[in-house]
Coordinates of C-alpha atoms in Angstrom, one line a residue:
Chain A
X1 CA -156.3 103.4 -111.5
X2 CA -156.3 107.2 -113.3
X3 CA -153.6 109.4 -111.8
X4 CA -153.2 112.6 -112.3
X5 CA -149.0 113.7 -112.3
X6 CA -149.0 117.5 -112.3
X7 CA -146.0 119.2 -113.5
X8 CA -144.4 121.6 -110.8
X9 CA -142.1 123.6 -112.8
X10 CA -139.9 126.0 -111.7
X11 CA -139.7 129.4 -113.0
X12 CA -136.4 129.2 -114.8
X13 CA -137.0 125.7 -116.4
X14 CA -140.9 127.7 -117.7
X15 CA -138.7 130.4 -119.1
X16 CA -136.6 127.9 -121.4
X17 CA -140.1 127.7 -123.7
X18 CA -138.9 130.8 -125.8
X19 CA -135.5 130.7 -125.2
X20 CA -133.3 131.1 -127.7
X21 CA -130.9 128.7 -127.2
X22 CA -132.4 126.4 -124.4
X23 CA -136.2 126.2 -125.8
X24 CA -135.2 123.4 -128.3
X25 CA -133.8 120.9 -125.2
X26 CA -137.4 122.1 -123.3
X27 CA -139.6 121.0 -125.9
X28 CA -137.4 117.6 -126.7
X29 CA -137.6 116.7 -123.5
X30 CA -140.8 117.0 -123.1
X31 CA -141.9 115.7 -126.5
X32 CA -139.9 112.8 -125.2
X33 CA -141.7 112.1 -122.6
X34 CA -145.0 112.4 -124.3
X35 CA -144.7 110.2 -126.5
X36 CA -143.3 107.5 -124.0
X37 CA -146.4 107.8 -122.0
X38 CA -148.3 107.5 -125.0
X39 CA -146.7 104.0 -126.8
X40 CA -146.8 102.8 -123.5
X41 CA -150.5 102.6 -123.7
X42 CA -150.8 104.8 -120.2
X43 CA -152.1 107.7 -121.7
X44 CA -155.6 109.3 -120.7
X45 CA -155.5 112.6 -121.5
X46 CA -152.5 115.2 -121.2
X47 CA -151.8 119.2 -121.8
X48 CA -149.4 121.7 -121.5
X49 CA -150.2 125.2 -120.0
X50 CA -149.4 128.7 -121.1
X51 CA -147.6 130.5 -117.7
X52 CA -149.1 131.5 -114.6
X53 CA -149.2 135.3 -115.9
X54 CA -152.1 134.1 -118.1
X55 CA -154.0 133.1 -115.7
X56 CA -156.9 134.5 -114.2
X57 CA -158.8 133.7 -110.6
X58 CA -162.2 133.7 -109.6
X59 CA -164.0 133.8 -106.4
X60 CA -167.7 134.2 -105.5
X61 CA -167.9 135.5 -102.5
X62 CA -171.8 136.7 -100.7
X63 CA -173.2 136.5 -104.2
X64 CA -169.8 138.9 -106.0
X65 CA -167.3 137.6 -108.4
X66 CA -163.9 138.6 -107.8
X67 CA -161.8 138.3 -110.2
X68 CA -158.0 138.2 -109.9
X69 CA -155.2 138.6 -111.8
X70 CA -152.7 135.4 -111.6
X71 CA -153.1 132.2 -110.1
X72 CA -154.8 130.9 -107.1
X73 CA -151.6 130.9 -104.9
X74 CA -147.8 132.2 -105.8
X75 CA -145.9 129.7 -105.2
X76 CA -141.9 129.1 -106.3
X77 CA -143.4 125.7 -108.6
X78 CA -145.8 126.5 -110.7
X79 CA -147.8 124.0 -112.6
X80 CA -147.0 123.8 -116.4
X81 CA -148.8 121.5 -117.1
X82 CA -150.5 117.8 -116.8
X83 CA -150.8 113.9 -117.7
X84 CA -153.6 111.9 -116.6
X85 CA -152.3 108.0 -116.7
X86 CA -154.0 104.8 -116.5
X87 CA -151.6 102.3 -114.3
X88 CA -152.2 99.8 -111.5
X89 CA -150.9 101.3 -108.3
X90 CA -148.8 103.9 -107.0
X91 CA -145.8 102.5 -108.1
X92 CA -146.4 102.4 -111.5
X93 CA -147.3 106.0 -111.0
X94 CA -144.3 107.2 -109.1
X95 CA -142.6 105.4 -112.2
X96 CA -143.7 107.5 -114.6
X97 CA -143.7 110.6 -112.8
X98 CA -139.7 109.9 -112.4
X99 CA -139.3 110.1 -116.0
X100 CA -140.9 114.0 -116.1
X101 CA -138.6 116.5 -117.2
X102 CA -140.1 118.6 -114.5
X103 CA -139.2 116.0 -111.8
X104 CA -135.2 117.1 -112.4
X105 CA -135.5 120.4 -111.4
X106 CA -139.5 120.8 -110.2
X107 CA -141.6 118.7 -108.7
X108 CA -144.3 116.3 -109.8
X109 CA -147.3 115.6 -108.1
X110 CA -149.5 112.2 -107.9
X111 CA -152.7 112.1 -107.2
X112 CA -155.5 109.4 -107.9
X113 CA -158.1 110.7 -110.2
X114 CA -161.9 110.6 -108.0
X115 CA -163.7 107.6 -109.3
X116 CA -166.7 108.6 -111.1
X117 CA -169.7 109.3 -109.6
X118 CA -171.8 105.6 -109.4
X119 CA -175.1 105.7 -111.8
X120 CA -178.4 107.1 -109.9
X121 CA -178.7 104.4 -107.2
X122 CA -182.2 103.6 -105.7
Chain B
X1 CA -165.2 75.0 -72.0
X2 CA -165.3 78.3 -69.5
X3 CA -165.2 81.6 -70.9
X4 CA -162.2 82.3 -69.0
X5 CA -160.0 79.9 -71.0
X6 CA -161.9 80.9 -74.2
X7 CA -160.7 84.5 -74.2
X8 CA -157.4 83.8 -73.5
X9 CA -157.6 81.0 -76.5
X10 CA -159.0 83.8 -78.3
X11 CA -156.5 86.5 -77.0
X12 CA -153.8 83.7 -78.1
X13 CA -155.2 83.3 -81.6
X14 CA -155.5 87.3 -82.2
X15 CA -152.0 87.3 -81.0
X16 CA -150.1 84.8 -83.3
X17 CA -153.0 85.5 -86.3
X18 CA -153.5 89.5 -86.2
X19 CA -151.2 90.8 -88.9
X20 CA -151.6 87.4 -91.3
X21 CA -155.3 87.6 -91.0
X22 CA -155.1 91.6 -91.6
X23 CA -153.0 91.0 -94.4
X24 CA -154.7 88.5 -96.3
X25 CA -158.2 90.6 -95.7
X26 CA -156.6 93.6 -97.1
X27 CA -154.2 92.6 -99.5
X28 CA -156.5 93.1 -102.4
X29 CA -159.0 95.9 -101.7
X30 CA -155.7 97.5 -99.8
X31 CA -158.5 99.0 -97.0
X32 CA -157.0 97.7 -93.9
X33 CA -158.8 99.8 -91.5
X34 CA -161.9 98.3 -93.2
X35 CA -159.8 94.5 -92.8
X36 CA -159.6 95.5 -89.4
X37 CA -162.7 96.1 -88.1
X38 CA -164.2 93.3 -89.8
X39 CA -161.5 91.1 -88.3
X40 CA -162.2 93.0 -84.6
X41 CA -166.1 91.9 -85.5
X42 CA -164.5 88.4 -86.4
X43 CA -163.0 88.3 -82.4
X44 CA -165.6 89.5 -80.9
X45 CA -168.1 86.9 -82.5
X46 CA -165.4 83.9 -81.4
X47 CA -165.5 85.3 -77.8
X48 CA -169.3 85.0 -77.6
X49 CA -169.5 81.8 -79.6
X50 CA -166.6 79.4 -79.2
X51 CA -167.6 79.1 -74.8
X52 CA -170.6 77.4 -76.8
X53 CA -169.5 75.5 -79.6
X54 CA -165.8 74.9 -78.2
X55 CA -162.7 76.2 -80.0
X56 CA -162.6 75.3 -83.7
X57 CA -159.8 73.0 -85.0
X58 CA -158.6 75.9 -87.5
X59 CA -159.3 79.2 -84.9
X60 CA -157.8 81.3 -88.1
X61 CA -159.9 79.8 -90.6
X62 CA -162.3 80.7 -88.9
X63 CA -161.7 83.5 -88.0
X64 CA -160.7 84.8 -91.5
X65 CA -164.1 83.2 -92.9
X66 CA -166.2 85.0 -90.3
X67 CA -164.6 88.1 -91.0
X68 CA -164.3 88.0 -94.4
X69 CA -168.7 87.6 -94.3
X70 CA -168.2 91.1 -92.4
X71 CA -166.1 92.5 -94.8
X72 CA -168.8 91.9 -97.4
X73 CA -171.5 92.6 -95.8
X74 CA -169.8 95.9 -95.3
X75 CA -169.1 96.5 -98.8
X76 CA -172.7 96.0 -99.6
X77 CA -173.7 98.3 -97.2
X78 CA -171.4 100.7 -98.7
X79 CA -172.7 100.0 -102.6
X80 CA -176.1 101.4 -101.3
X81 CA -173.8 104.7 -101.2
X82 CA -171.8 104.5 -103.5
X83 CA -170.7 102.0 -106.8
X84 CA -168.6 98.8 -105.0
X85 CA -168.8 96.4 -107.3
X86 CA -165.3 96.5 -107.6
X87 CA -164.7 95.8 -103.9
X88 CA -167.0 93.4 -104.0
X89 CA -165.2 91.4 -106.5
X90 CA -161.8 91.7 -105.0
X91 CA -163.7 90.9 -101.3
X92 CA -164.6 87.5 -102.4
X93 CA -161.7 87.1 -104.3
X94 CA -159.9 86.2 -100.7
X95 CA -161.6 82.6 -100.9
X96 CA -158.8 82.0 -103.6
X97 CA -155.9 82.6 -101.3
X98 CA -157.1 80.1 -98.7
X99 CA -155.3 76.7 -99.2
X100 CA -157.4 72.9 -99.3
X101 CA -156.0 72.8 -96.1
X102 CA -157.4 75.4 -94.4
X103 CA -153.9 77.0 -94.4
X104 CA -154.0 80.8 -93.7
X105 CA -151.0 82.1 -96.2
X106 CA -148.3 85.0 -94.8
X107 CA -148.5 87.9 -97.0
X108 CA -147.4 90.1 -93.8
X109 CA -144.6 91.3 -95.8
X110 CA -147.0 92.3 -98.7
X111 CA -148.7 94.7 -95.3
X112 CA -145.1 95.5 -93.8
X113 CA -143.7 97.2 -97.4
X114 CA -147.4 98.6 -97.7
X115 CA -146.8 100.6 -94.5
X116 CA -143.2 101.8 -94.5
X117 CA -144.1 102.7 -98.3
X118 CA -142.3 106.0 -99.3
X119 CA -145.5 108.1 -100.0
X120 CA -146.3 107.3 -96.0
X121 CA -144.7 109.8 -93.7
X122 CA -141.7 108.3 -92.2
X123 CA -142.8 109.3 -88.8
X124 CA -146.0 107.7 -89.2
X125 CA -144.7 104.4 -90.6
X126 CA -143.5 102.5 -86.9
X127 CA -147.1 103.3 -85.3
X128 CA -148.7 102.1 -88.6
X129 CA -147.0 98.7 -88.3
X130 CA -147.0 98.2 -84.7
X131 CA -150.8 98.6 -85.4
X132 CA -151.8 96.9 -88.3
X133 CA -149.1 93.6 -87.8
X134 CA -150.2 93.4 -84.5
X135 CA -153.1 94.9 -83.9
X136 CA -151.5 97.4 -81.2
X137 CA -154.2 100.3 -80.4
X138 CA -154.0 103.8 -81.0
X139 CA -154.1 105.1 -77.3
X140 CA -151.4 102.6 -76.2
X141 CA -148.9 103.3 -79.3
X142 CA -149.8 107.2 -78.6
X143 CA -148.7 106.6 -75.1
X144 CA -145.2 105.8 -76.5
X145 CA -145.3 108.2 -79.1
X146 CA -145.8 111.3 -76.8
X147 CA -148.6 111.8 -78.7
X148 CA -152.5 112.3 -77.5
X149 CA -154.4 109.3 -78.8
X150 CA -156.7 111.4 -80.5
X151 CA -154.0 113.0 -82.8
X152 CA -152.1 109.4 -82.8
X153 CA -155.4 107.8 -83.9
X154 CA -156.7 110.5 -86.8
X155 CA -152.5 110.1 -87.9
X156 CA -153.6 105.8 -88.4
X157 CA -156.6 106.7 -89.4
X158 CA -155.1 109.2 -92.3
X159 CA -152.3 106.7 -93.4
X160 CA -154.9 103.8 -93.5
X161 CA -156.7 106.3 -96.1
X162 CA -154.3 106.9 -98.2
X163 CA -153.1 103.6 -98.2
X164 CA -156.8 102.4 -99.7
X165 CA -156.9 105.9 -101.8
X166 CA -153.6 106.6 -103.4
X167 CA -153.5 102.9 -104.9
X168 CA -150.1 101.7 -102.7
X169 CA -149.4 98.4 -103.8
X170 CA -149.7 95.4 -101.3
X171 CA -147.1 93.1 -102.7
X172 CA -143.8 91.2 -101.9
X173 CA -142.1 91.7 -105.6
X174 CA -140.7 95.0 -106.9
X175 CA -137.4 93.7 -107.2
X176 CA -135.6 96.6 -108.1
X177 CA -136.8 98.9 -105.3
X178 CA -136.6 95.7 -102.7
X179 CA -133.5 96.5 -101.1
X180 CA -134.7 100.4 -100.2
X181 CA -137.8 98.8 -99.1
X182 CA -136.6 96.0 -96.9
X183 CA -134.3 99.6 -95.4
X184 CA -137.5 100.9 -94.4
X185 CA -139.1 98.3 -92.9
X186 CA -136.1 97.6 -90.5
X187 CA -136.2 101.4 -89.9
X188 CA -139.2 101.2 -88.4
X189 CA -138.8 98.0 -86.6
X190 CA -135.8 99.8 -85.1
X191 CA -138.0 103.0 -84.1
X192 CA -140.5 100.2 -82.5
X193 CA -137.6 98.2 -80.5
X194 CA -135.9 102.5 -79.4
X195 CA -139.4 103.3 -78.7
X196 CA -139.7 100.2 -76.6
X197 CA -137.0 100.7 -75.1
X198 CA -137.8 103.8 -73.8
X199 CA -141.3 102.6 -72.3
X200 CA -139.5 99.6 -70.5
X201 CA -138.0 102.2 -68.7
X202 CA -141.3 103.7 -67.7
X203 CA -142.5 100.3 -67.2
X204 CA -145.0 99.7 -70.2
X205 CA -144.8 96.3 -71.9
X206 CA -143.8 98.1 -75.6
X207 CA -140.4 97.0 -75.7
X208 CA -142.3 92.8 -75.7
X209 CA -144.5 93.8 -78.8
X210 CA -141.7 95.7 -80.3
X211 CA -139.8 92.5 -80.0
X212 CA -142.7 90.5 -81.5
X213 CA -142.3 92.9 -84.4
X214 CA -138.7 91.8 -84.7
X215 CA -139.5 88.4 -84.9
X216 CA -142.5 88.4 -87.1
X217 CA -140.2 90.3 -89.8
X218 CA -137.4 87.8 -89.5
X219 CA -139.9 85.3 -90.2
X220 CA -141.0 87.1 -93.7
X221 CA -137.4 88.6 -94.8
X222 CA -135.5 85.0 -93.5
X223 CA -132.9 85.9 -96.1
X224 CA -132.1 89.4 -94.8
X225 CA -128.9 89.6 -92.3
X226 CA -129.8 92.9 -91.1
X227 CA -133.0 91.9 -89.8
X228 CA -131.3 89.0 -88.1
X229 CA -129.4 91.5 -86.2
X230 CA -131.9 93.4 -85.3
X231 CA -133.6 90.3 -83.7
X232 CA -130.3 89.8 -82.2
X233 CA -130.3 93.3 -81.0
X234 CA -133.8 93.4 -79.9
X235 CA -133.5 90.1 -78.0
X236 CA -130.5 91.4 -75.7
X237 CA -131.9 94.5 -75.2
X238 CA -135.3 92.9 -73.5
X239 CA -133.1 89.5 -72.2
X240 CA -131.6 92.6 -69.6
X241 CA -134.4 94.7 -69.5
X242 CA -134.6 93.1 -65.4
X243 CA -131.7 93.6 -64.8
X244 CA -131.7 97.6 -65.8
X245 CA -133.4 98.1 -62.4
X246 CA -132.5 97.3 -58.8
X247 CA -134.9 95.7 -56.3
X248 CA -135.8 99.7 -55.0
X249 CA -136.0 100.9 -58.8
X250 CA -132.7 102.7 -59.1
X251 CA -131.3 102.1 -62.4
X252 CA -128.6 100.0 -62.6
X253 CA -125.8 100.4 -66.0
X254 CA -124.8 97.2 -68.3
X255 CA -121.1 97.2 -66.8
X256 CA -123.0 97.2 -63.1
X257 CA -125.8 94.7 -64.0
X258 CA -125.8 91.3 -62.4
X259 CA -125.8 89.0 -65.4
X260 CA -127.4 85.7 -63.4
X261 CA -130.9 88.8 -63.7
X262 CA -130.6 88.5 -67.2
X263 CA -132.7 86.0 -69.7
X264 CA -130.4 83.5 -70.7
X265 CA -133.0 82.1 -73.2
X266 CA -132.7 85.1 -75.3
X267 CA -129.2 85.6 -75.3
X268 CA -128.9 82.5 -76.5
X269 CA -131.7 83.0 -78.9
X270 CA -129.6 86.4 -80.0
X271 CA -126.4 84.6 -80.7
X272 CA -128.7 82.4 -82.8
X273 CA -130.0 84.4 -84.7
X274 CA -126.3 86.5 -85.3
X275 CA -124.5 83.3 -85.8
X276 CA -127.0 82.5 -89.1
X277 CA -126.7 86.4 -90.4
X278 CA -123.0 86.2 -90.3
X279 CA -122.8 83.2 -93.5
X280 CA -124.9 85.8 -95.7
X281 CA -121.9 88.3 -95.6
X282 CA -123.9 91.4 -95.4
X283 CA -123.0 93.4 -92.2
X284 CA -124.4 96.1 -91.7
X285 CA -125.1 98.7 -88.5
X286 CA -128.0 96.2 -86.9
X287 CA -125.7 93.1 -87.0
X288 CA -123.0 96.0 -85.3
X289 CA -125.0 96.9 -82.5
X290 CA -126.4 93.4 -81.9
X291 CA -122.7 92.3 -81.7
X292 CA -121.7 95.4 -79.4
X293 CA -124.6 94.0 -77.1
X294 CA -123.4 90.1 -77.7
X295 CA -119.8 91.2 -76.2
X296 CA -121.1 92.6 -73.5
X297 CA -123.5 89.8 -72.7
X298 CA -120.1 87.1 -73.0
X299 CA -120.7 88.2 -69.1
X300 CA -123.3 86.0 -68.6
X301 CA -120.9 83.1 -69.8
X302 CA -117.8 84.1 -67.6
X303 CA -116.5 86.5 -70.7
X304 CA -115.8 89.7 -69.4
X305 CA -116.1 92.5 -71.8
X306 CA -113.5 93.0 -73.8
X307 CA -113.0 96.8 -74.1
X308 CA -110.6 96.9 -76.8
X309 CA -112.9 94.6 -78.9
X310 CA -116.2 96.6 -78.1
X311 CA -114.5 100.1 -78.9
X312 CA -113.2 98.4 -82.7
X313 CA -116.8 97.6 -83.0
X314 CA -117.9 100.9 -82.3
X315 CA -115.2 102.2 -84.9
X316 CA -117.2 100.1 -87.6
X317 CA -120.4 101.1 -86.3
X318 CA -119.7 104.3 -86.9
X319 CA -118.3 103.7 -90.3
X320 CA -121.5 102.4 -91.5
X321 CA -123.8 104.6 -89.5
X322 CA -122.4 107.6 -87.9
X323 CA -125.7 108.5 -85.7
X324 CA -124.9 111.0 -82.4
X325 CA -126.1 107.8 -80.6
X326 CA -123.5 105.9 -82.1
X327 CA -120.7 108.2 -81.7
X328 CA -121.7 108.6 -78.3
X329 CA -121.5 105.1 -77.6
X330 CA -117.7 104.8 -78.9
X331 CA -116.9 107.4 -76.5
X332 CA -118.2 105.7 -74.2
X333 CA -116.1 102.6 -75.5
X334 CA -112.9 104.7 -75.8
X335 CA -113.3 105.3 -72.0
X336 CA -112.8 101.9 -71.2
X337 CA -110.2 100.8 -73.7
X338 CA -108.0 103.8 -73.9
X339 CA -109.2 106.4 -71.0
X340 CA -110.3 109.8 -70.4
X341 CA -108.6 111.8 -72.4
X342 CA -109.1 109.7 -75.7
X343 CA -113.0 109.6 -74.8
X344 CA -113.1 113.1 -74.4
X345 CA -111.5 114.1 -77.4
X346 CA -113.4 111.5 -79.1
X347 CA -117.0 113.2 -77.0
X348 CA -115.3 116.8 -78.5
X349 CA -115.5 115.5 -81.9
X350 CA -119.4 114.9 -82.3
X351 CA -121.5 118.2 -83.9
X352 CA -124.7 118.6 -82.8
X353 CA -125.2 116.9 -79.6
X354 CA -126.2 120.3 -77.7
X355 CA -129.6 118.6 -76.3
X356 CA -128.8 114.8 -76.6
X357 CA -129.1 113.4 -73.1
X358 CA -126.5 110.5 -73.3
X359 CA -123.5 113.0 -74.4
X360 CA -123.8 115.0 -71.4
X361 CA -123.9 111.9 -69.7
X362 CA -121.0 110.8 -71.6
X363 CA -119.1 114.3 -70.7
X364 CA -120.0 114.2 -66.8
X365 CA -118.4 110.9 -66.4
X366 CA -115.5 111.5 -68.3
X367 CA -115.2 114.7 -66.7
X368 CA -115.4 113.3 -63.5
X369 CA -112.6 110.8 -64.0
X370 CA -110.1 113.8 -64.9
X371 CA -111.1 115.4 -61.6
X372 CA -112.0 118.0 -64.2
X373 CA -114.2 121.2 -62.5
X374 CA -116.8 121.5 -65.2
X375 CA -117.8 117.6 -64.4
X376 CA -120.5 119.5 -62.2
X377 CA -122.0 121.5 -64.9
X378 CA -121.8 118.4 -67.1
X379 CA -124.1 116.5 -64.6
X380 CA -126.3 119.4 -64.0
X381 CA -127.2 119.6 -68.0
X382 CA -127.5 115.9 -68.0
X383 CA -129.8 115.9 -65.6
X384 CA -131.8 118.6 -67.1
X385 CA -132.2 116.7 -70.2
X386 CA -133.0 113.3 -68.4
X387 CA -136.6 111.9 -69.7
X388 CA -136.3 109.1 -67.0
X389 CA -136.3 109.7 -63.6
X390 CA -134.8 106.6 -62.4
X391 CA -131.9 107.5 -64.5
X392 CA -131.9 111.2 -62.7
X393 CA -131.5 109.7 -59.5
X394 CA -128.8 107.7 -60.7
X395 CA -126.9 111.0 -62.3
X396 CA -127.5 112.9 -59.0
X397 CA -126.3 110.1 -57.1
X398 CA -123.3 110.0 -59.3
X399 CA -122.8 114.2 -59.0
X400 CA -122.7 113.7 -55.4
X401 CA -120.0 111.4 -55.5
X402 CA -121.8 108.4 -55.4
X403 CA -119.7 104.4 -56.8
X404 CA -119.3 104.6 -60.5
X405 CA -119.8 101.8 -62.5
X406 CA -117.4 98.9 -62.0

């Protein structure tokens, strides 16, 4: 099965990206992890984000786009980023998930990726 | 054959079969509300067909072969709507698990870790079981869940989903997270057998299923002493659950019960099932209680209860699981070993027992015993908090006066 483990990070660990001094054990870690989930043969597909402060929103509401500055909902986690893994149950899942940087301080959550749509049936 | 003695042959089979049959239908496509109806289809079919063509020699092969035709069919419905091929394949890959024999094989436990899996809410987890292991239904478990069996029903409904959706594993293994997992499944067997408790009282027949739980997971975790013990436990608590009311309904304490009303069967069966836990050297709070409830039951045997020996059990109870139940209880223990005083200061030592029933029970009786003035106000809050009324009418008997205990 394809889950998705989004990266709940909190705004402190976020802020260690250009840190002088702590950016270095942020990007190891990480890097780490990556590349774990990679050998392991799991890996689908993967990214980090840039900060909620880039982000934009859009709505369409009666026909009008609104468009907003920041992300859909503040919240104290914010997602940094994302691994989509291919592994046979939950378990496996909740496996990987434990190894995230982000799960030490942040959250990670698992979700099964929708199965694809089946081909044009009669 | 009459149709009479077919439905209770059927009733019979559903009863011993449910959960194995459920299990083995949804260990691999992990959809057990689909696994359920097509078994439900399966029991419905034997009660229109087996008046005819008399009670198969293997009820549960064929119930499981019947059902499993539903279960496919059903797929293929579905793969008009959407791709399932893939369920299709693990569908008739059930044939495999079926022995020469005809023998239907247990992978209950596979069910049991399924439901009290961590990524199903803890409150959801006893219901779940009681449902799917033996085939309990919504309205009744809502009943004894204080729930409305719509809400109790979408809850089932929306673990069942997630179970299928969120790819939990159906399996025995996972050695390294066993032990936390076998935890959760006696959790919730102990929520089932409190839970059943509490219907007794109100005079449903929960606490017998819960009990049926009991012994069904004994029967997949043989190895495990804490299940043992709550066997044990759950076997004394229903061997007196007679014997907890008088002939007019009033309830009646342990240290007041007439032991010749309680099931000497069970009791016996209890200090079976204690007696084998006790080699594997692993106590824990279950085998505790269960043995709290074995002292007292010596009764029954011309033992009286030894107060000194049920308040050190209480001390290791509370050691091992300091719940506000439990440290209510060794009050209630220090009362009879060591008096008032000793309870009461033992009663003043629990936090957080502002709205828990049995410690203003506790209190008023203690209370009472010093000739203390705020016994009154003790009873009066006790009373307040009382969710059964037989056991009211015993506190306002006792308020007025009325013959304690012994």
């Amino acid at each position: 099965m394809h889950y998705m483990l989004t990266m709940l990070e909190t705004a402190a660990a976020m802020s260690e990206r250009d840190h002088p001094e702590k950016a270095e054990g942020y990007w190891g870690g990480w890097m780490a992890y990556a590349e774990a989930v990679r050998f392991s043969g799991v890996m689908v597909s993967g990214n980090g984000l840039q900060p909620p402060a880039t982000a934009t929103t859009l709505r369409i509401r009666n026909g009008q786009r609104h468009v907003e500055d920041g992300p859909f909902a503040e919240t104290k986690e914010m997602i940094g980023g994302y691994f989509i893994i291919d592994v046979p149950d939950l378990d496996a899942a909740l496996a990987w998930a434990a190894r995230a940087p982000a799960a030490l301080n942040g959250a990670v959550e698992i979700r099964p990726v929708l199965p694809p749509p089946p081909p044009a049936a009669a | 054959m009459t149709a009479a003695t077919t439905g209770a042959e059927v009733a019979r089979v559903a009863r011993e079969s449910y959960g194995r049959l459920v299990a083995l239908l949804a260990v691999r496509t992990r959809d057990i509300a689909a696994a359920e109806d097509a078994l439900g289809d399966a029991l419905a079919a034997a009660l229109s067909t087996w008046p005819r063509s008399g009670v198969p020699d293997r009820p549960e092969a064929w119930l499981l072969t019947t059902a499993r035709r539903r279960l496919v069919d059903a797929a293929r419905a579905a793969g008009v709507r959407r791709n399932a091929a893939p369920s299709l394949v693990l569908t008739s890959r059930v044939v495999e698990d079926v022995g020469e024999d005809g023998a239907i094989p247990d992978r209950r436990l596979a069910l049991m870790f399924a439901c009290t899996h961590p990524a199903i809410a803890t409150t959801i987890q006893a219901p779940l079981m009681l449902q799917v292991v033996l085939g309990l239904d919504a309205a009744r478990i809502a009943a004894v869940f204080l729930a409305s069996p719509a809400a109790m029903g979408q809850a089932l409904s929306r673990a069942k989903a997630k179970l299928r959706d969120a790819g939990i594993p159906f399996s025995e293994s996972a050695p390294e997270e066993r032990a936390a997992r076998v935890g959760a499944v006696r959790d919730a067997v102990y929520a089932a057998l409190a839970l059943g408790h509490g219907d007794a009282a109100a005079g449903g027949a929960l606490a017998e299923e819960a009990l049926w739980l009991a012994r069904v997971t004994a029967v997949v975790l043989p190895e495990d002493a804490e299940v043992l013990g709550l066997l044990a436990l759950a076997l004394h608590v229903e061997a007196r659950r007679l014997a907890r009311r008088a002939a007019d309904g009033t309830y009646v304490p342990l240290d007041a019960q007439d032991p010749a009303r309680w099931n000497r069967a069970m009791i016996l069966e209890a200090e079976r099932a204690l007696y084998r836990a006790s080699p594997m050297r692993n106590p824990g709070r279950y085998q505790l209680e269960a043995a709290i409830q074995s002292a007292h039951a010596g009764r029954l045997f011309g033992h009286p209860a030894e107060p000194g020996m049920i308040a050190l059990l209480y001390e290791a109870l509370v050691a091992h699981a300091p719940s506000i139940g439990a440290q209510v209880g060794r009050a209630g223990a220090l009362l009879a070993a060591r008096g008032p005083e000793v309870a009461l200061a033992a009663l003043d030592g629990i936090a957080g027992a502002e709205a828990y029933q049995p410690w203003w029970a506790m209190r008023a009786e203690i209370l009472s015993r010093l000739g203390h003035g705020d016994a009154g106000a003790a009873y009066d809050r006790a009373i307040a908090l009382a969710e059964d009324h037989t056991v009211r009418a015993f506190l306002l008997n006792r308020q007025a006066g009325g013959s304690a205990p012994t």
